[in-house]
mmCIF file of N, CA and C in Angstrom:
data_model
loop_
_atom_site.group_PDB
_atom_site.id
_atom_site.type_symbol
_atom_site.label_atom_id
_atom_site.label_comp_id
_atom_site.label_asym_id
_atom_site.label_seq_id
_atom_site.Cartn_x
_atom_site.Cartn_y
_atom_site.Cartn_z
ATOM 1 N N UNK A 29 18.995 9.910 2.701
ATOM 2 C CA UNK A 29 19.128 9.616 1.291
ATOM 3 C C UNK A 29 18.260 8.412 0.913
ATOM 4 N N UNK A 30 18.417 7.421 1.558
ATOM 5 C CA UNK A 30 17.048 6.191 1.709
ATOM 6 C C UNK A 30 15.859 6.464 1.490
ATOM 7 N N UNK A 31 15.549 7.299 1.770
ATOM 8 C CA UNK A 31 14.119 8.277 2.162
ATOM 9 C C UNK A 31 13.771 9.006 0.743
ATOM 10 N N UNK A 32 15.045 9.187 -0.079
ATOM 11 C CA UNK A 32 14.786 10.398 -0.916
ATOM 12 C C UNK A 32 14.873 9.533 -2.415
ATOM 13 N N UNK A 33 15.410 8.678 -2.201
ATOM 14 C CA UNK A 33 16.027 7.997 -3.732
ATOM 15 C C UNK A 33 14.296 7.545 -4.069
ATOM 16 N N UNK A 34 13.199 6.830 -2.987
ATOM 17 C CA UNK A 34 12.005 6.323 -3.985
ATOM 18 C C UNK A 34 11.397 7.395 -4.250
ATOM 19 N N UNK A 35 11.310 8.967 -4.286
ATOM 20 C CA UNK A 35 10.786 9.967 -4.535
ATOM 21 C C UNK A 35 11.632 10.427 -6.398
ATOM 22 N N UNK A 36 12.639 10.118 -5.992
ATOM 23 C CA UNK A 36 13.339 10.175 -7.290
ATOM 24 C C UNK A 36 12.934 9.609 -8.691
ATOM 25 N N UNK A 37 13.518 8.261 -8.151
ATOM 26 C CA UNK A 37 13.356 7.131 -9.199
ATOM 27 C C UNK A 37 12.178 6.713 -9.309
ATOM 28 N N UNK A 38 11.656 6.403 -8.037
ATOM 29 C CA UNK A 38 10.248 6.082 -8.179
ATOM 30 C C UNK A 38 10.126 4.724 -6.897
ATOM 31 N N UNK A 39 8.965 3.959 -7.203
ATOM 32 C CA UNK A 39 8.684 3.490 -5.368
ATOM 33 C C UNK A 39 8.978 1.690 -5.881
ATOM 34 N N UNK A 40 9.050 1.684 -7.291
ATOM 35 C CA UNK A 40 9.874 -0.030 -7.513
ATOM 36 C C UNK A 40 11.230 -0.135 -6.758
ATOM 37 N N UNK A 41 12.087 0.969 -6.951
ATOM 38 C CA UNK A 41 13.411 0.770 -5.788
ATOM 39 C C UNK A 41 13.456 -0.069 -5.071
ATOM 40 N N UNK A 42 12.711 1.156 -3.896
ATOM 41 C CA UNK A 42 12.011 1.084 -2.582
ATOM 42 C C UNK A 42 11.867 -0.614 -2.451
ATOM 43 N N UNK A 43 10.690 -1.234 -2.940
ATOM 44 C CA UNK A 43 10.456 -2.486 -3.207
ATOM 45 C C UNK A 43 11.108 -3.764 -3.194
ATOM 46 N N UNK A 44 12.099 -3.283 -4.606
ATOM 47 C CA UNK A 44 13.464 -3.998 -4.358
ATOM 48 C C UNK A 44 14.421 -3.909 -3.431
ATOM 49 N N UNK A 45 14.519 -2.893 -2.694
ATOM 50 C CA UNK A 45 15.671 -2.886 -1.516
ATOM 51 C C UNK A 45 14.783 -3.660 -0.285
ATOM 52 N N UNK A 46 13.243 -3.581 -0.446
ATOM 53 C CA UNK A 46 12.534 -4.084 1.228
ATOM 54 C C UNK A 46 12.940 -5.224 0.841
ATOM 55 N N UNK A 47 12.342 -6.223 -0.012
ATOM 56 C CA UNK A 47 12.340 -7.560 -0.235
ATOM 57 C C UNK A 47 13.629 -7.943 -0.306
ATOM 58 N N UNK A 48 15.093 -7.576 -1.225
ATOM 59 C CA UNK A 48 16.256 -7.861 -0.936
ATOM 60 C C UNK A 48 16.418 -8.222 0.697
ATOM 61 N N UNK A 49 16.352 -7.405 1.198
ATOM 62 C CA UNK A 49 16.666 -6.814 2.628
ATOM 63 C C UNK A 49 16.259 -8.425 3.212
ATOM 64 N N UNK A 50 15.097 -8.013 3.371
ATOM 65 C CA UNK A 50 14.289 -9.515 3.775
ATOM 66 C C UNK A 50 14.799 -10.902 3.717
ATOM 67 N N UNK A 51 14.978 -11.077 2.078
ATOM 68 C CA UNK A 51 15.588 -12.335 1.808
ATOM 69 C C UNK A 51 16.625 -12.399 2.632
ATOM 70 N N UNK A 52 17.798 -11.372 2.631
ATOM 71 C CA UNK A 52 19.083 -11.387 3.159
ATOM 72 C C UNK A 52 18.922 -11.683 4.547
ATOM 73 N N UNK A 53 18.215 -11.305 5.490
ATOM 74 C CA UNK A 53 17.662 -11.113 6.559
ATOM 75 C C UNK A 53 17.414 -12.819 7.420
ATOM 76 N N UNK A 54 16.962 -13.450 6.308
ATOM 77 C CA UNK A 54 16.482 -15.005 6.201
ATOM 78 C C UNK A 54 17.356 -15.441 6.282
ATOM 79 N N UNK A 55 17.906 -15.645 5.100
ATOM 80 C CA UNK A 55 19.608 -15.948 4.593
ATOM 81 C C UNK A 55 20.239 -16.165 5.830
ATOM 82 N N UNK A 56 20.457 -15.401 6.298
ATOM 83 C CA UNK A 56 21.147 -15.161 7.488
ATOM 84 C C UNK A 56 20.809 -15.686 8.766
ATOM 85 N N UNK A 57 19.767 -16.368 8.738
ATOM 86 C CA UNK A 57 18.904 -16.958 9.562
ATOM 87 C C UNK A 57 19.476 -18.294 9.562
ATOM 88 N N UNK A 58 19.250 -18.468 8.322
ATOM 89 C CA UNK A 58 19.494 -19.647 8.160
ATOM 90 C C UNK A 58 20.588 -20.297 7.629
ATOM 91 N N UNK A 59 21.144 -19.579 7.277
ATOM 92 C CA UNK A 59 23.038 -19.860 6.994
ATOM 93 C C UNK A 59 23.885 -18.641 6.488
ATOM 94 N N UNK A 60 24.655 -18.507 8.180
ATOM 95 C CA UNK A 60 24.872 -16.721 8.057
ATOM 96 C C UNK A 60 26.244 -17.311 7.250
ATOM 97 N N UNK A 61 27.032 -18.054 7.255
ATOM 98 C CA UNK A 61 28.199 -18.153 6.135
ATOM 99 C C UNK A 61 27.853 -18.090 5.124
ATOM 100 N N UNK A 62 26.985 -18.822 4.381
ATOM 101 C CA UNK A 62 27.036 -18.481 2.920
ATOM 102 C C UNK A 62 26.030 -17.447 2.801
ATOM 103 N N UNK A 63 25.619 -16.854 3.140
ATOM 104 C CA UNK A 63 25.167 -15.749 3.104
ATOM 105 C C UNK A 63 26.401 -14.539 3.299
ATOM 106 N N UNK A 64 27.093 -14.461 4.009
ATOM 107 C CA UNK A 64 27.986 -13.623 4.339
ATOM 108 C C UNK A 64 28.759 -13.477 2.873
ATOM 109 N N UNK A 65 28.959 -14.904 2.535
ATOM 110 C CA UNK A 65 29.965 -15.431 1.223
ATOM 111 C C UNK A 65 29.674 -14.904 -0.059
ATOM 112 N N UNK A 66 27.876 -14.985 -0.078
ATOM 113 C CA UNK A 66 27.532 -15.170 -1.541
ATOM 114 C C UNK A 66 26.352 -13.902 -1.308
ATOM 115 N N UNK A 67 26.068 -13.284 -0.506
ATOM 116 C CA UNK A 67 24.877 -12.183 -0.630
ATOM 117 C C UNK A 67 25.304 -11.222 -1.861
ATOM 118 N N UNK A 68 26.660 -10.575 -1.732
ATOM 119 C CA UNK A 68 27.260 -9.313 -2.479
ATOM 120 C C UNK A 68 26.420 -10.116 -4.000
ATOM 121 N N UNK A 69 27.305 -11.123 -4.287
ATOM 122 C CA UNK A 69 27.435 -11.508 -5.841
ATOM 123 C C UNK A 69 25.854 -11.953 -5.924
ATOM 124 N N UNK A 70 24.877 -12.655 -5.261
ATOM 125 C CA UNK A 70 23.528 -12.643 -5.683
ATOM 126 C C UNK A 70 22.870 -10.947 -6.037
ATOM 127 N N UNK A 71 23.051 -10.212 -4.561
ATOM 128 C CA UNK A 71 22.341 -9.158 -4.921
ATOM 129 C C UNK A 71 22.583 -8.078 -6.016
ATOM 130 N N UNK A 72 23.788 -8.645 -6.424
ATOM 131 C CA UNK A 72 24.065 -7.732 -7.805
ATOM 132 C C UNK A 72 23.542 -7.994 -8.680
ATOM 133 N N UNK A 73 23.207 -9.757 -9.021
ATOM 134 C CA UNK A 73 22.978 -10.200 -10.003
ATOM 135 C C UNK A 73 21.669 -9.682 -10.102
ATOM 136 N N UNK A 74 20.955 -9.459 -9.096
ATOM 137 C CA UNK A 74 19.699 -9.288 -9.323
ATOM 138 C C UNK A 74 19.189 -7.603 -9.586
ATOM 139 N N UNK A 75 20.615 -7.275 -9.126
ATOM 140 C CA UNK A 75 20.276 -5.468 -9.586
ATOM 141 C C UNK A 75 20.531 -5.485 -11.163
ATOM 142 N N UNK A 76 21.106 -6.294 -11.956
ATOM 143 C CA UNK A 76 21.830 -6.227 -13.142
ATOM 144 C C UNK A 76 20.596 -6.928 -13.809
ATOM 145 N N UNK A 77 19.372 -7.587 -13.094
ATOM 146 C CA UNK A 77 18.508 -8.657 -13.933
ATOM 147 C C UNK A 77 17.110 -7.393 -13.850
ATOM 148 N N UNK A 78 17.417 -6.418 -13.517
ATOM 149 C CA UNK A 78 16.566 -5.383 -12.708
ATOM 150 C C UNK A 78 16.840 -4.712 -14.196
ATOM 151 N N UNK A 79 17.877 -3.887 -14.329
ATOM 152 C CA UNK A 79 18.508 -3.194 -15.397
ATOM 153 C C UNK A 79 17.798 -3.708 -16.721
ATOM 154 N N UNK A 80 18.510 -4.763 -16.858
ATOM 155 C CA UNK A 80 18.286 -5.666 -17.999
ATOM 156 C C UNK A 80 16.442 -5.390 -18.700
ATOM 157 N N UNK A 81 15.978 -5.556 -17.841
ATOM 158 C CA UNK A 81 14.231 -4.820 -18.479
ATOM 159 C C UNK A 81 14.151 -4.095 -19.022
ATOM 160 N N UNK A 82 15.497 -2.745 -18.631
ATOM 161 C CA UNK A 82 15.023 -1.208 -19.317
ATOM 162 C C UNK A 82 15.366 -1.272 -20.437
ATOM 163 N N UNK A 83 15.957 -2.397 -20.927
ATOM 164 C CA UNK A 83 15.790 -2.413 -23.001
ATOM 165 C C UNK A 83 14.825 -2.649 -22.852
ATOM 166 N N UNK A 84 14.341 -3.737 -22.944
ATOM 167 C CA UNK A 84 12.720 -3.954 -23.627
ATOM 168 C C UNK A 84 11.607 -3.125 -22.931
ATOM 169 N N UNK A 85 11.706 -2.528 -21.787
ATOM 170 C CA UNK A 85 10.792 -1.361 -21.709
ATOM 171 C C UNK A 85 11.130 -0.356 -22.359
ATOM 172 N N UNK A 86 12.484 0.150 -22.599
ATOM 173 C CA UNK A 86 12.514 1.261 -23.689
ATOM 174 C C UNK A 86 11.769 0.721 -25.054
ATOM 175 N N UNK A 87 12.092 0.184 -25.607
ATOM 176 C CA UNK A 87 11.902 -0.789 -26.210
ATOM 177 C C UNK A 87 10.463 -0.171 -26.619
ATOM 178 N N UNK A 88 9.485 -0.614 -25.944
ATOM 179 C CA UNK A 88 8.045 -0.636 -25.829
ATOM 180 C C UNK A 88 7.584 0.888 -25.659
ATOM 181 N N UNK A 89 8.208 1.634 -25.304
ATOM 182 C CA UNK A 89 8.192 2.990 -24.583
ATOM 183 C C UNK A 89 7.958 4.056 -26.396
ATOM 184 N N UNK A 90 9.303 3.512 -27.181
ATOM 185 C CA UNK A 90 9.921 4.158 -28.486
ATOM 186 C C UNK A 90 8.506 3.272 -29.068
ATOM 187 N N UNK A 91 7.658 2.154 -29.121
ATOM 188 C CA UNK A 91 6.717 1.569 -29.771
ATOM 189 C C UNK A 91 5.294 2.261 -29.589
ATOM 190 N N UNK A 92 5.359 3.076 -28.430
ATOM 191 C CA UNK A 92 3.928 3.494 -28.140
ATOM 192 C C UNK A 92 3.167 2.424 -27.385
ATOM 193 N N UNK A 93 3.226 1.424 -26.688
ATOM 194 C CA UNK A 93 3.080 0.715 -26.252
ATOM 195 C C UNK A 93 2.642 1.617 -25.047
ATOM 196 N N UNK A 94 1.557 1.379 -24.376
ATOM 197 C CA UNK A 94 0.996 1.776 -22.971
ATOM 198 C C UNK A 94 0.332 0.786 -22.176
ATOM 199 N N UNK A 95 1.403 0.851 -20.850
ATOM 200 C CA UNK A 95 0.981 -0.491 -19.823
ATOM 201 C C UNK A 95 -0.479 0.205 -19.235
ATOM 202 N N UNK A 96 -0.749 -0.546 -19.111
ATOM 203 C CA UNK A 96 -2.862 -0.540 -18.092
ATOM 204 C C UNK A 96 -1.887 -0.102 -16.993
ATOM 205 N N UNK A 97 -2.592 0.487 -16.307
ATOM 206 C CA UNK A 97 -2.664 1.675 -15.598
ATOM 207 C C UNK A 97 -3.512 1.057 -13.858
ATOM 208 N N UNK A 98 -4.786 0.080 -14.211
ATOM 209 C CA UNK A 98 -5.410 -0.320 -13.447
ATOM 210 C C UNK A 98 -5.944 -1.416 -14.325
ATOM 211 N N UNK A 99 -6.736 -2.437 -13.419
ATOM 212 C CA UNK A 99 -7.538 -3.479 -13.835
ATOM 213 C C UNK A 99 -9.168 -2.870 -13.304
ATOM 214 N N UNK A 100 -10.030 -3.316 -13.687
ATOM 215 C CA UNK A 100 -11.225 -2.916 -13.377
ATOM 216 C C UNK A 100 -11.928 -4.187 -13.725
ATOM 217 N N UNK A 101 -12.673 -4.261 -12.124
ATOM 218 C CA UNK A 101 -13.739 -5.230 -12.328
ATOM 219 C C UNK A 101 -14.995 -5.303 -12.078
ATOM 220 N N UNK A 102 -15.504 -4.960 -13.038
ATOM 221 C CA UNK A 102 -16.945 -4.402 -13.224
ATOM 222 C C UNK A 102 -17.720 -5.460 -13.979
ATOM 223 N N UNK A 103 -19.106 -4.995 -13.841
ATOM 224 C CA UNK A 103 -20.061 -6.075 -14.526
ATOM 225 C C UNK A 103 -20.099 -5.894 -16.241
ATOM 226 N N UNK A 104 -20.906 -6.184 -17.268
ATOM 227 C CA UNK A 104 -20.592 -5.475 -18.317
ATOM 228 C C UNK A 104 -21.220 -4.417 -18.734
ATOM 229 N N UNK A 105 -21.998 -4.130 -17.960
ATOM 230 C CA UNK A 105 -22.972 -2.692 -18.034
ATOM 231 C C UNK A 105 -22.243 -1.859 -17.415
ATOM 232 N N UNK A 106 -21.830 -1.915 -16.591
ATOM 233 C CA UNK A 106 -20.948 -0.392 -15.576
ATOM 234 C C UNK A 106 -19.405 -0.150 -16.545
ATOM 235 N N UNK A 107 -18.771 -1.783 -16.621
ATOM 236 C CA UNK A 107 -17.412 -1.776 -17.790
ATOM 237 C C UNK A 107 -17.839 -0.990 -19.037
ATOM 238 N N UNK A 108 -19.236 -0.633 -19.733
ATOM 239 C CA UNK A 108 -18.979 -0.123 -20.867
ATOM 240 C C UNK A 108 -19.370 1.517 -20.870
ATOM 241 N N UNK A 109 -20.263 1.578 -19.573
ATOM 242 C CA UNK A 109 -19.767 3.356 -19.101
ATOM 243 C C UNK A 109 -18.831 3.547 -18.817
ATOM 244 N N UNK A 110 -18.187 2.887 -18.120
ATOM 245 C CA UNK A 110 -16.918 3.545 -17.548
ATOM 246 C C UNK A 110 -15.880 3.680 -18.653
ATOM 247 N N UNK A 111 -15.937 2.894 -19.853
ATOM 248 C CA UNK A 111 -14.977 3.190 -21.026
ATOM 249 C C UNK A 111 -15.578 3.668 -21.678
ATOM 250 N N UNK A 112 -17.047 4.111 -21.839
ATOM 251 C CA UNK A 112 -17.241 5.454 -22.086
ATOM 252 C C UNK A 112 -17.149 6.392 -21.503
ATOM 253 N N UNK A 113 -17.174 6.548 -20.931
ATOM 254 C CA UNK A 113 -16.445 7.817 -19.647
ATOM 255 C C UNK A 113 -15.120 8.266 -20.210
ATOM 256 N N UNK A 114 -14.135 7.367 -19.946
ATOM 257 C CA UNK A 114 -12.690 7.208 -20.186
ATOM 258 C C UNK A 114 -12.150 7.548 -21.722
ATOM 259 N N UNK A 115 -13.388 7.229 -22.847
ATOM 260 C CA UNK A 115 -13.189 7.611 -24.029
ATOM 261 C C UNK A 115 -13.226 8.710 -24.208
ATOM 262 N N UNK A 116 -14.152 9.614 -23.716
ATOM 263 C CA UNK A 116 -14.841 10.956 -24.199
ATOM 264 C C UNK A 116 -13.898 12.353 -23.338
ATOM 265 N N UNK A 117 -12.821 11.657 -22.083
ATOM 266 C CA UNK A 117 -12.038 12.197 -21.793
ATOM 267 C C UNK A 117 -11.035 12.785 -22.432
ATOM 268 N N UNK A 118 -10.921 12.211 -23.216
ATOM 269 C CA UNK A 118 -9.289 12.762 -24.410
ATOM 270 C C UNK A 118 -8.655 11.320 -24.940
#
């Protein structure tokens, strides 16, 4: 099921569960009591600060708003084919 949920939702999950993991991992390294104590109630907070985006990305979504996709770093002769290219696509 681990395996299947970033195919689902998508591969930010994924992301958030490696790096959680990690921190916790540390945590624990370095002070397995309060870690033991306080991991549950941090890592929620941070699933709930996770959530909290999908207003204002809906948000932006209902605005027509479109995130870049890629950065491109080109000179300014190749940057203005290539957005001509990209224009004449649709």
């Amino acid at each position: 099921m681990a395996m299947a949920i970033p195919f689902y939702i998508g591969s930010y999950l994924a992301i958030d569960m490696c790096l959680g993991s990690l921190i916790l991992f540390v945590w624990e390294k370095i002070n397995k009591a309060k870690a033991d104590a306080l991991a549950t109630a941090v890592f929620f907070g941070l699933i709930c600060g996770d959530g909290i985006w999908t207003l204002p990305a809906s948000i932006l979504a209902l605005a027509g708003v479109k995130p870049p996709i890629c950065m491109k770093f080109l000179s300014r002769g190749n940057n203005a084919k290539v957005d001509a290219f990209l224009g004449s696509q649709g």
